[in-house]
CSV table of C-alpha atoms in Angstrom, one decimal:
chain,number,residue,atom,x,y,z
A,2,MET,CA,9.5,-8.7,23.5
A,3,LEU,CA,7.9,-7.8,20.2
A,4,PRO,CA,5.3,-4.9,20.4
A,5,LEU,CA,2.3,-7.2,19.5
A,6,GLU,CA,3.6,-10.4,21.0
A,7,GLY,CA,0.7,-12.2,22.8
A,8,VAL,CA,-1.9,-10.7,20.4
A,9,THR,CA,-3.9,-13.4,18.5
A,10,VAL,CA,-5.5,-12.4,15.2
A,11,ILE,CA,-8.0,-14.6,13.3
A,12,ALA,CA,-8.1,-13.5,9.7
A,13,LEU,CA,-11.0,-14.5,7.3
A,14,GLU,CA,-9.1,-12.9,4.5
A,15,GLN,CA,-8.5,-13.0,0.8
A,16,ALA,CA,-7.0,-10.9,-2.0
A,17,ILE,CA,-4.9,-7.9,-0.9
A,18,ALA,CA,-6.4,-5.4,1.5
A,19,VAL,CA,-6.9,-7.5,4.7
A,20,PRO,CA,-3.9,-9.8,4.0
A,21,PHE,CA,-1.7,-6.7,3.7
A,22,ALA,CA,-3.1,-5.3,7.0
A,23,THR,CA,-2.6,-8.6,8.9
A,24,ARG,CA,0.9,-9.0,7.6
A,25,GLN,CA,1.8,-5.7,9.2
A,26,LEU,CA,0.4,-7.1,12.5
A,27,ALA,CA,2.4,-10.3,12.1
A,28,ASP,CA,5.5,-8.3,11.3
A,29,MET,CA,5.2,-6.7,14.8
A,30,GLY,CA,4.8,-10.1,16.6
A,31,ALA,CA,1.1,-10.8,16.5
A,32,ARG,CA,0.0,-14.4,15.9
A,33,VAL,CA,-2.0,-14.3,12.7
A,34,ILE,CA,-4.1,-17.4,12.0
A,35,LYS,CA,-5.2,-17.3,8.3
A,36,VAL,CA,-8.5,-19.2,7.7
A,37,GLU,CA,-8.6,-20.6,4.2
A,38,ARG,CA,-11.1,-22.5,2.1
A,39,PRO,CA,-10.2,-26.3,1.9
A,40,GLY,CA,-8.5,-27.2,-1.3
A,41,ALA,CA,-8.5,-23.7,-2.8
A,42,GLY,CA,-7.5,-21.2,-0.1
A,43,ASP,CA,-7.1,-17.5,-0.6
A,44,PHE,CA,-7.7,-16.9,-4.3
A,45,ALA,CA,-4.7,-14.6,-4.4
A,46,ARG,CA,-2.6,-17.8,-4.2
A,47,ASN,CA,-3.4,-18.2,-7.9
A,48,TYR,CA,-3.1,-14.7,-9.3
A,49,ASP,CA,0.2,-15.6,-11.0
A,50,THR,CA,3.1,-18.0,-10.8
A,51,THR,CA,6.1,-15.6,-11.1
A,52,VAL,CA,7.8,-16.2,-7.7
A,53,LYS,CA,9.2,-19.8,-7.9
A,54,GLY,CA,5.8,-20.9,-9.1
A,55,MET,CA,3.9,-18.9,-6.4
A,56,SER,CA,1.8,-15.7,-6.7
A,57,SER,CA,3.8,-12.5,-6.3
A,58,HIS,CA,0.7,-10.9,-4.6
A,59,PHE,CA,0.4,-13.8,-2.1
A,60,VAL,CA,4.1,-14.0,-1.0
A,61,TRP,CA,4.1,-10.2,-0.6
A,62,CYS,CA,1.1,-10.1,1.8
A,63,ASN,CA,1.2,-13.4,3.8
A,64,ARG,CA,4.5,-14.1,5.4
A,65,SER,CA,4.7,-14.9,9.2
A,66,LYS,CA,1.2,-16.3,9.3
A,67,GLU,CA,-0.3,-19.7,10.1
A,68,SER,CA,-2.7,-21.3,7.6
A,69,ILE,CA,-5.7,-23.4,8.7
A,70,GLU,CA,-8.2,-24.9,6.2
A,71,LEU,CA,-11.8,-24.6,7.5
A,72,ASP,CA,-15.0,-25.2,5.7
A,73,LEU,CA,-17.1,-22.5,7.3
A,74,LYS,CA,-20.3,-23.8,5.7
A,75,SER,CA,-20.0,-27.0,7.8
A,76,GLU,CA,-20.9,-27.2,11.5
A,77,GLN,CA,-17.5,-28.5,12.4
A,78,GLY,CA,-15.8,-25.6,10.6
A,79,LYS,CA,-18.1,-23.1,12.4
A,80,GLU,CA,-17.4,-24.8,15.8
A,81,ALA,CA,-13.6,-24.6,15.1
A,82,LEU,CA,-13.9,-20.9,14.3
A,83,SER,CA,-16.0,-20.3,17.5
A,84,ARG,CA,-13.3,-21.9,19.6
A,85,LEU,CA,-10.6,-19.9,18.0
A,86,LEU,CA,-12.5,-16.7,18.7
A,87,GLU,CA,-13.0,-17.5,22.4
A,88,LYS,CA,-9.4,-16.6,23.1
A,89,ALA,CA,-8.7,-14.3,20.1
A,90,ASP,CA,-7.9,-10.6,20.4
A,91,VAL,CA,-8.9,-9.6,16.9
A,92,LEU,CA,-11.1,-10.9,14.2
A,93,VAL,CA,-10.5,-9.2,10.8
A,94,GLN,CA,-12.4,-10.1,7.7
A,95,ASN,CA,-13.2,-9.0,4.1
A,96,LEU,CA,-15.8,-11.6,3.1
A,97,ALA,CA,-18.7,-10.5,0.9
A,98,PRO,CA,-21.2,-8.1,2.6
A,99,GLY,CA,-23.3,-10.0,5.2
A,100,ALA,CA,-21.4,-13.3,4.8
A,101,LEU,CA,-20.0,-13.3,8.3
A,102,GLU,CA,-23.5,-12.7,9.8
A,103,ARG,CA,-25.0,-15.4,7.6
A,104,MET,CA,-22.5,-17.9,9.0
A,105,GLY,CA,-23.7,-17.0,12.5
A,106,PHE,CA,-20.9,-14.7,13.5
A,107,ASP,CA,-22.5,-11.3,14.0
A,108,PRO,CA,-19.9,-8.8,15.2
A,109,GLN,CA,-22.2,-7.5,17.9
A,110,GLU,CA,-22.8,-10.9,19.3
A,111,LEU,CA,-19.2,-11.9,19.1
A,112,THR,CA,-18.1,-8.8,21.2
A,113,GLN,CA,-20.8,-9.6,23.7
A,114,LYS,CA,-19.5,-13.2,24.1
A,115,ASN,CA,-15.8,-12.0,24.2
A,116,GLN,CA,-15.9,-8.4,25.5
A,117,GLU,CA,-12.2,-7.9,24.8
A,118,LEU,CA,-12.6,-9.0,21.1
A,119,ILE,CA,-11.9,-6.4,18.4
A,120,VAL,CA,-13.8,-7.1,15.1
A,121,CYS,CA,-12.6,-5.4,12.0
A,122,SER,CA,-14.6,-5.7,8.8
A,123,LEU,CA,-13.3,-4.3,5.5
A,124,SER,CA,-15.5,-3.8,2.5
A,125,GLY,CA,-15.6,-1.9,-0.7
A,126,TYR,CA,-18.2,0.7,0.1
A,127,GLY,CA,-19.4,0.2,3.7
A,128,ASN,CA,-22.2,-1.6,5.4
A,129,ASN,CA,-25.1,0.6,4.2
A,130,GLY,CA,-25.9,3.0,1.4
A,131,PRO,CA,-26.8,2.3,-2.2
A,132,TYR,CA,-23.3,0.8,-3.0
A,133,GLU,CA,-23.3,-1.6,0.0
A,134,GLU,CA,-23.8,-4.7,-2.2
A,135,LYS,CA,-21.7,-3.5,-5.2
A,136,LYS,CA,-18.7,-5.5,-6.0
A,137,ALA,CA,-15.5,-3.6,-5.3
A,138,TYR,CA,-12.1,-4.4,-6.9
A,139,ASP,CA,-9.1,-2.1,-6.7
A,140,LEU,CA,-9.4,-0.6,-10.2
A,141,LEU,CA,-13.2,0.0,-9.8
A,142,VAL,CA,-12.6,1.8,-6.4
A,143,GLN,CA,-9.9,3.9,-8.0
A,144,CYS,CA,-12.5,5.0,-10.6
A,145,GLU,CA,-15.2,5.7,-8.0
A,146,ALA,CA,-12.8,7.7,-5.8
A,147,GLY,CA,-11.8,9.9,-8.8
A,148,LEU,CA,-8.1,8.7,-8.8
A,149,VAL,CA,-8.2,7.5,-12.4
A,150,SER,CA,-9.6,11.0,-13.5
A,151,VAL,CA,-6.4,12.7,-12.2
A,152,THR,CA,-3.9,10.0,-13.2
A,153,GLY,CA,-2.3,9.5,-16.6
A,154,SER,CA,-1.9,11.8,-19.6
A,155,GLU,CA,-4.3,14.5,-20.9
A,156,GLU,CA,-5.5,12.0,-23.5
A,157,THR,CA,-5.6,8.8,-21.4
A,158,PRO,CA,-6.9,8.5,-17.8
A,159,SER,CA,-5.0,5.7,-16.1
A,160,LYS,CA,-5.1,3.6,-13.0
A,161,ALA,CA,-2.3,3.6,-10.5
A,162,GLY,CA,0.3,0.9,-11.2
A,163,ILE,CA,-0.2,-0.8,-7.8
A,164,SER,CA,-3.3,-1.9,-5.8
A,165,ILE,CA,-3.5,1.5,-4.1
A,166,ALA,CA,-7.2,1.2,-3.0
A,167,ASP,CA,-6.4,-2.1,-1.4
A,168,ILE,CA,-3.3,-0.8,0.2
A,169,ALA,CA,-5.0,2.3,1.6
A,170,ALA,CA,-7.8,0.3,3.1
A,171,GLY,CA,-5.4,-2.3,4.5
A,172,MET,CA,-3.3,0.4,6.2
A,173,TYR,CA,-6.4,2.0,7.8
A,174,ALA,CA,-7.5,-1.5,9.0
A,175,TYR,CA,-4.0,-2.0,10.5
A,176,THR,CA,-3.9,1.4,12.2
A,177,GLY,CA,-7.5,1.1,13.3
A,178,ILE,CA,-6.8,-2.3,14.9
A,179,LEU,CA,-3.7,-0.8,16.6
A,180,THR,CA,-5.8,2.1,17.9
A,181,ALA,CA,-8.4,-0.3,19.2
A,182,LEU,CA,-5.8,-2.4,21.0
A,183,LEU,CA,-4.4,0.7,22.6
A,184,ASN,CA,-7.8,1.8,23.7
A,185,ARG,CA,-8.5,-1.6,25.1
A,186,THR,CA,-5.7,-1.1,27.6
A,187,LYS,CA,-7.7,1.8,29.0
A,188,THR,CA,-11.2,0.5,28.8
A,189,GLY,CA,-10.7,-3.3,29.0
A,190,GLU,CA,-13.1,-3.7,26.1
A,191,GLY,CA,-12.8,-4.5,22.4
A,192,THR,CA,-14.8,-2.8,19.7
A,193,ILE,CA,-16.2,-3.1,16.2
A,194,ILE,CA,-14.3,-1.4,13.4
A,195,GLU,CA,-15.5,-0.8,9.8
A,196,VAL,CA,-13.2,0.2,7.0
A,197,SER,CA,-14.3,0.8,3.4
A,198,MET,CA,-12.0,1.0,0.4
A,199,LEU,CA,-13.8,4.0,-1.1
A,200,GLU,CA,-13.5,6.0,2.1
A,201,ALA,CA,-9.8,4.9,2.7
A,202,LEU,CA,-8.7,6.0,-0.8
A,203,GLY,CA,-11.0,9.0,-0.6
A,204,GLU,CA,-9.0,10.3,2.4
A,205,TRP,CA,-5.9,10.2,0.1
A,206,MET,CA,-7.7,12.2,-2.5
A,207,GLY,CA,-7.9,15.3,-0.4
A,208,TYR,CA,-5.9,17.7,-2.5
A,209,PRO,CA,-7.6,17.1,-5.8
A,210,ALA,CA,-11.0,16.9,-4.2
A,211,TYR,CA,-10.6,20.3,-2.5
A,212,TYR,CA,-9.0,21.7,-5.6
A,213,ALA,CA,-12.0,20.8,-7.7
A,214,ALA,CA,-14.7,21.5,-5.1
A,215,TYR,CA,-13.5,25.0,-4.2
A,216,GLY,CA,-11.5,25.9,-7.2
A,217,GLY,CA,-14.2,25.2,-9.7
A,218,THR,CA,-12.0,23.2,-12.1
A,219,GLU,CA,-10.8,19.6,-12.2
A,220,PRO,CA,-7.1,19.0,-11.8
A,221,LYS,CA,-5.5,18.3,-15.1
A,222,ARG,CA,-3.9,15.0,-15.9
A,223,THR,CA,-0.2,15.7,-16.6
A,224,GLY,CA,1.4,12.3,-16.8
A,225,ALA,CA,4.5,12.2,-14.6
A,226,SER,CA,4.5,16.0,-14.2
A,227,HIS,CA,2.9,17.9,-11.4
A,228,SER,CA,-0.4,19.5,-12.3
A,229,THR,CA,0.3,22.9,-10.6
A,230,ILE,CA,4.1,23.1,-9.8
A,231,TYR,CA,6.7,23.5,-12.5
A,232,PRO,CA,9.4,22.4,-13.3
A,233,TYR,CA,8.4,19.2,-11.5
A,234,GLY,CA,8.6,16.1,-13.5
A,235,PRO,CA,10.5,14.2,-16.3
A,236,PHE,CA,13.1,15.7,-18.6
A,237,LYS,CA,14.9,13.9,-21.4
A,238,CYS,CA,18.7,14.1,-21.5
A,239,GLY,CA,21.2,13.7,-24.4
A,240,ASP,CA,21.6,9.9,-23.8
A,241,ASN,CA,17.8,9.5,-24.2
A,242,LYS,CA,17.4,8.7,-20.5
A,243,THR,CA,15.0,10.6,-18.3
A,244,VAL,CA,15.7,12.5,-15.2
A,245,PHE,CA,13.0,13.7,-12.8
A,246,ILE,CA,13.5,17.1,-11.2
A,247,GLY,CA,11.4,18.9,-8.6
A,248,LEU,CA,11.5,22.6,-7.7
A,249,GLN,CA,9.6,24.0,-4.8
A,250,ASN,CA,10.4,27.7,-4.5
A,251,GLU,CA,11.9,30.8,-6.2
A,252,ARG,CA,15.3,30.4,-4.7
A,253,GLU,CA,15.6,26.9,-6.2
A,254,TRP,CA,14.4,28.3,-9.5
A,255,LYS,CA,17.1,30.9,-9.6
A,256,ASP,CA,19.7,28.3,-8.6
A,257,PHE,CA,18.4,25.9,-11.3
A,258,CYS,CA,18.8,28.6,-14.0
A,259,GLU,CA,22.3,29.6,-12.8
A,260,ARG,CA,23.9,26.3,-11.9
A,261,VAL,CA,22.0,23.7,-13.9
A,262,LEU,CA,20.9,25.4,-17.1
A,263,LYS,CA,23.8,27.8,-17.0
A,264,ASN,CA,21.4,30.5,-18.1
A,265,PRO,CA,20.9,33.0,-15.2
A,266,GLU,CA,19.0,35.4,-17.4
A,267,LEU,CA,16.1,32.9,-17.7
A,268,ALA,CA,15.3,33.4,-14.0
A,269,GLU,CA,14.4,37.1,-14.8
A,270,ASP,CA,12.1,36.2,-17.8
A,271,ALA,CA,8.6,37.5,-17.0
A,272,LYS,CA,7.1,34.4,-18.5
A,273,PHE,CA,8.8,32.3,-15.8
A,274,GLU,CA,9.0,34.8,-12.9
A,275,ASN,CA,6.9,32.7,-10.5
A,276,ASN,CA,5.4,29.2,-10.3
A,277,SER,CA,2.1,30.2,-11.7
A,278,GLN,CA,3.7,31.7,-14.8
A,279,ARG,CA,6.1,28.7,-15.2
A,280,SER,CA,3.1,26.3,-15.0
A,281,ALA,CA,1.1,28.3,-17.5
A,282,ASN,CA,4.1,28.3,-19.9
A,283,ARG,CA,5.3,24.9,-19.2
A,284,THR,CA,5.4,23.7,-22.8
A,285,GLU,CA,7.9,26.5,-23.8
A,286,LEU,CA,9.9,26.0,-20.6
A,287,LYS,CA,10.1,22.2,-21.0
A,288,ALA,CA,11.6,22.8,-24.5
A,289,LEU,CA,14.2,25.2,-23.1
A,290,ILE,CA,15.2,22.8,-20.4
A,291,GLU,CA,15.5,19.8,-22.6
A,292,ASP,CA,17.4,21.9,-25.2
A,293,SER,CA,19.9,22.7,-22.4
A,294,PHE,CA,20.2,19.0,-21.6
A,295,LYS,CA,20.6,17.7,-25.1
A,296,ASP,CA,24.4,17.6,-24.9
A,297,LEU,CA,24.4,16.2,-21.4
A,298,SER,CA,24.1,12.6,-20.3
A,299,SER,CA,21.6,11.8,-17.5
A,300,ASP,CA,24.6,11.3,-15.2
A,301,ASP,CA,25.8,14.9,-16.1
A,302,VAL,CA,22.4,16.3,-15.3
A,303,ILE,CA,22.1,14.4,-12.0
A,304,GLU,CA,25.6,15.7,-11.1
A,305,ARG,CA,24.5,19.3,-11.8
A,306,VAL,CA,21.2,19.2,-9.9
A,307,GLU,CA,22.8,17.4,-7.0
A,308,ASP,CA,25.5,20.2,-6.9
A,309,ALA,CA,22.7,22.8,-6.9
A,310,LYS,CA,20.9,20.8,-4.1
A,311,ILE,CA,17.8,20.4,-6.2
A,312,ALA,CA,15.6,17.4,-5.7
A,313,ASN,CA,15.9,14.8,-8.4
A,314,ALA,CA,15.5,11.1,-9.2
A,315,ARG,CA,16.3,8.6,-12.0
A,316,LEU,CA,13.5,6.8,-13.7
A,317,ASN,CA,14.0,3.3,-12.3
A,318,ASN,CA,12.3,0.2,-13.4
A,319,MET,CA,11.5,-2.6,-10.9
A,320,LYS,CA,14.8,-4.4,-11.4
A,321,ASN,CA,16.6,-1.1,-10.7
A,322,PHE,CA,14.5,-0.8,-7.5
A,323,PHE,CA,15.3,-4.4,-6.4
A,324,ASP,CA,19.0,-3.6,-6.8
A,325,HIS,CA,18.7,0.0,-5.4
A,326,PRO,CA,22.0,1.0,-3.8
A,327,GLN,CA,20.3,2.8,-0.9
A,328,LEU,CA,18.3,-0.3,0.1
A,329,SER,CA,21.5,-2.4,-0.1
A,330,ALA,CA,23.5,0.0,1.9
A,331,ARG,CA,20.9,0.0,4.7
A,332,ASN,CA,20.5,-3.8,4.6
A,333,ARG,CA,16.8,-3.6,3.9
A,334,TRP,CA,16.4,-7.0,2.3
A,335,GLN,CA,16.1,-10.2,4.3
A,336,GLU,CA,15.5,-13.8,3.2
A,337,VAL,CA,12.1,-15.3,3.9
A,338,GLN,CA,11.2,-18.9,3.5
A,339,THR,CA,8.3,-20.1,1.4
A,340,PRO,CA,7.0,-23.6,0.4
A,341,GLU,CA,9.2,-23.3,-2.7
A,342,GLY,CA,12.4,-22.0,-1.1
A,343,ALA,CA,13.9,-18.7,0.1
A,344,ILE,CA,13.0,-15.3,-1.4
A,345,ASN,CA,14.1,-11.8,-0.6
A,346,ALA,CA,11.7,-9.6,1.2
A,347,LEU,CA,11.9,-5.9,2.3
A,348,ILE,CA,12.1,-5.4,6.0
A,349,PRO,CA,9.1,-3.3,7.1
A,350,PRO,CA,9.7,0.4,6.7
A,351,VAL,CA,9.2,1.4,10.3
A,352,THR,CA,12.5,1.0,12.1
A,353,MET,CA,12.0,0.8,15.9
A,354,LYS,CA,15.0,0.8,18.3
A,355,GLY,CA,15.3,-2.6,20.0
A,356,VAL,CA,12.7,-4.3,17.7
A,357,GLU,CA,13.4,-6.7,14.9
A,358,SER,CA,10.4,-7.4,12.7
A,359,VAL,CA,9.1,-10.9,12.4
A,360,MET,CA,10.1,-12.4,9.0
A,361,LYS,CA,8.7,-15.9,9.3
A,362,PRO,CA,7.8,-18.2,6.3
A,363,VAL,CA,5.0,-17.8,3.9
A,364,PRO,CA,2.6,-20.7,4.8
A,365,ALA,CA,1.5,-23.5,2.5
A,366,LEU,CA,-2.2,-23.9,2.3
A,367,GLY,CA,-3.4,-25.6,5.5
A,368,GLU,CA,0.1,-26.1,6.7
A,369,HIS,CA,-0.9,-25.5,10.4
A,370,THR,CA,-4.4,-27.0,10.3
A,371,ASP,CA,-3.6,-30.1,12.5
A,372,ASP,CA,-1.6,-28.2,15.1
A,373,ILE,CA,-4.2,-25.4,15.5
A,374,LEU,CA,-7.0,-28.0,15.7
A,375,ASP,CA,-5.1,-29.8,18.4
A,376,GLU,CA,-4.9,-26.6,20.4
A,377,ILE,CA,-8.7,-26.1,20.4
A,378,GLY,CA,-9.4,-29.8,21.2
A,379,MET,CA,-10.5,-30.8,17.7
A,380,ARG,CA,-9.0,-33.5,15.5
A,381,LYS,CA,-10.7,-33.3,12.2
A,382,VAL,CA,-12.9,-30.9,10.2
A,383,ASN,CA,-14.9,-32.5,7.5
A,384,LYS,CA,-14.4,-31.1,4.0
């Protein structure tokens, strides 16, 4: 039996954050009914057309769900949602602030009608305060949380290359719902959960926030290098390829000088005798390291640092990642069906003994409308 088998989730969701959370629930066996607007659906369906004509965002976040089209502005649509919620375990939503209440589905009233119901609402900035009504998209929350200020080069602040604010909020919605389900086994009662993107991403900003608040200076933007540890970052090799190397302690620094750079005397240089000195003199040290690498290929450098047991990585692009030998060796890809045919999908990263994750199809818009309406004794919802 799957861990969440028997749990029914009603998802009033769009974009990334909540769909990402509910896909995790579906992966573990929950039944996730995705409520979509008639004719249009989740607007993430139309972000791009790169995956066999479908959106890369949508196929990533929406496998293993059932799609029902409901017009929640109509009385029939509201009646259908009410019937679904009568037997649901979880309602999760990221509609505009106050939209759920305006439709007549106040979380407090819902949990009074169905005392086992868990209602999770995800928003940009929370349900009060001066930013309550402010529109929140991933880039904008990255800015508000200070992430952009510490990402990029010294000259150019940059956003993270993925929807990290959405993902952070989605993961806290997922773990919050799991916690509430666990607590319900003790109390017999559901609860109301609130997650904001700003607070979720803010939790991940702990190190730079503390560094600035108590250190008196903002962390520097250092591109792909670490702002306070060195050598830790990219180094160019003789074949013009880049190898990333990360040192953590003085023992590794000594081994790096002796076995990788073949320059043991460098470990005794006062300018590089500890991490603080190496970080302060990183421009000079980077030049010395790359001069040592100029006659070596990236494979040669990787071989040396591996032999010295020093952490390293290649600078992969997304095609390299898709074809990564470690993922292949561990059989981490599995075919998932979509309305346009099979695609490869990563198996969820938590491997649990005796449990195989659900990897059911990505639904077409409204694919399950008739079947779900039959279940709740309704035949047609006017559009």
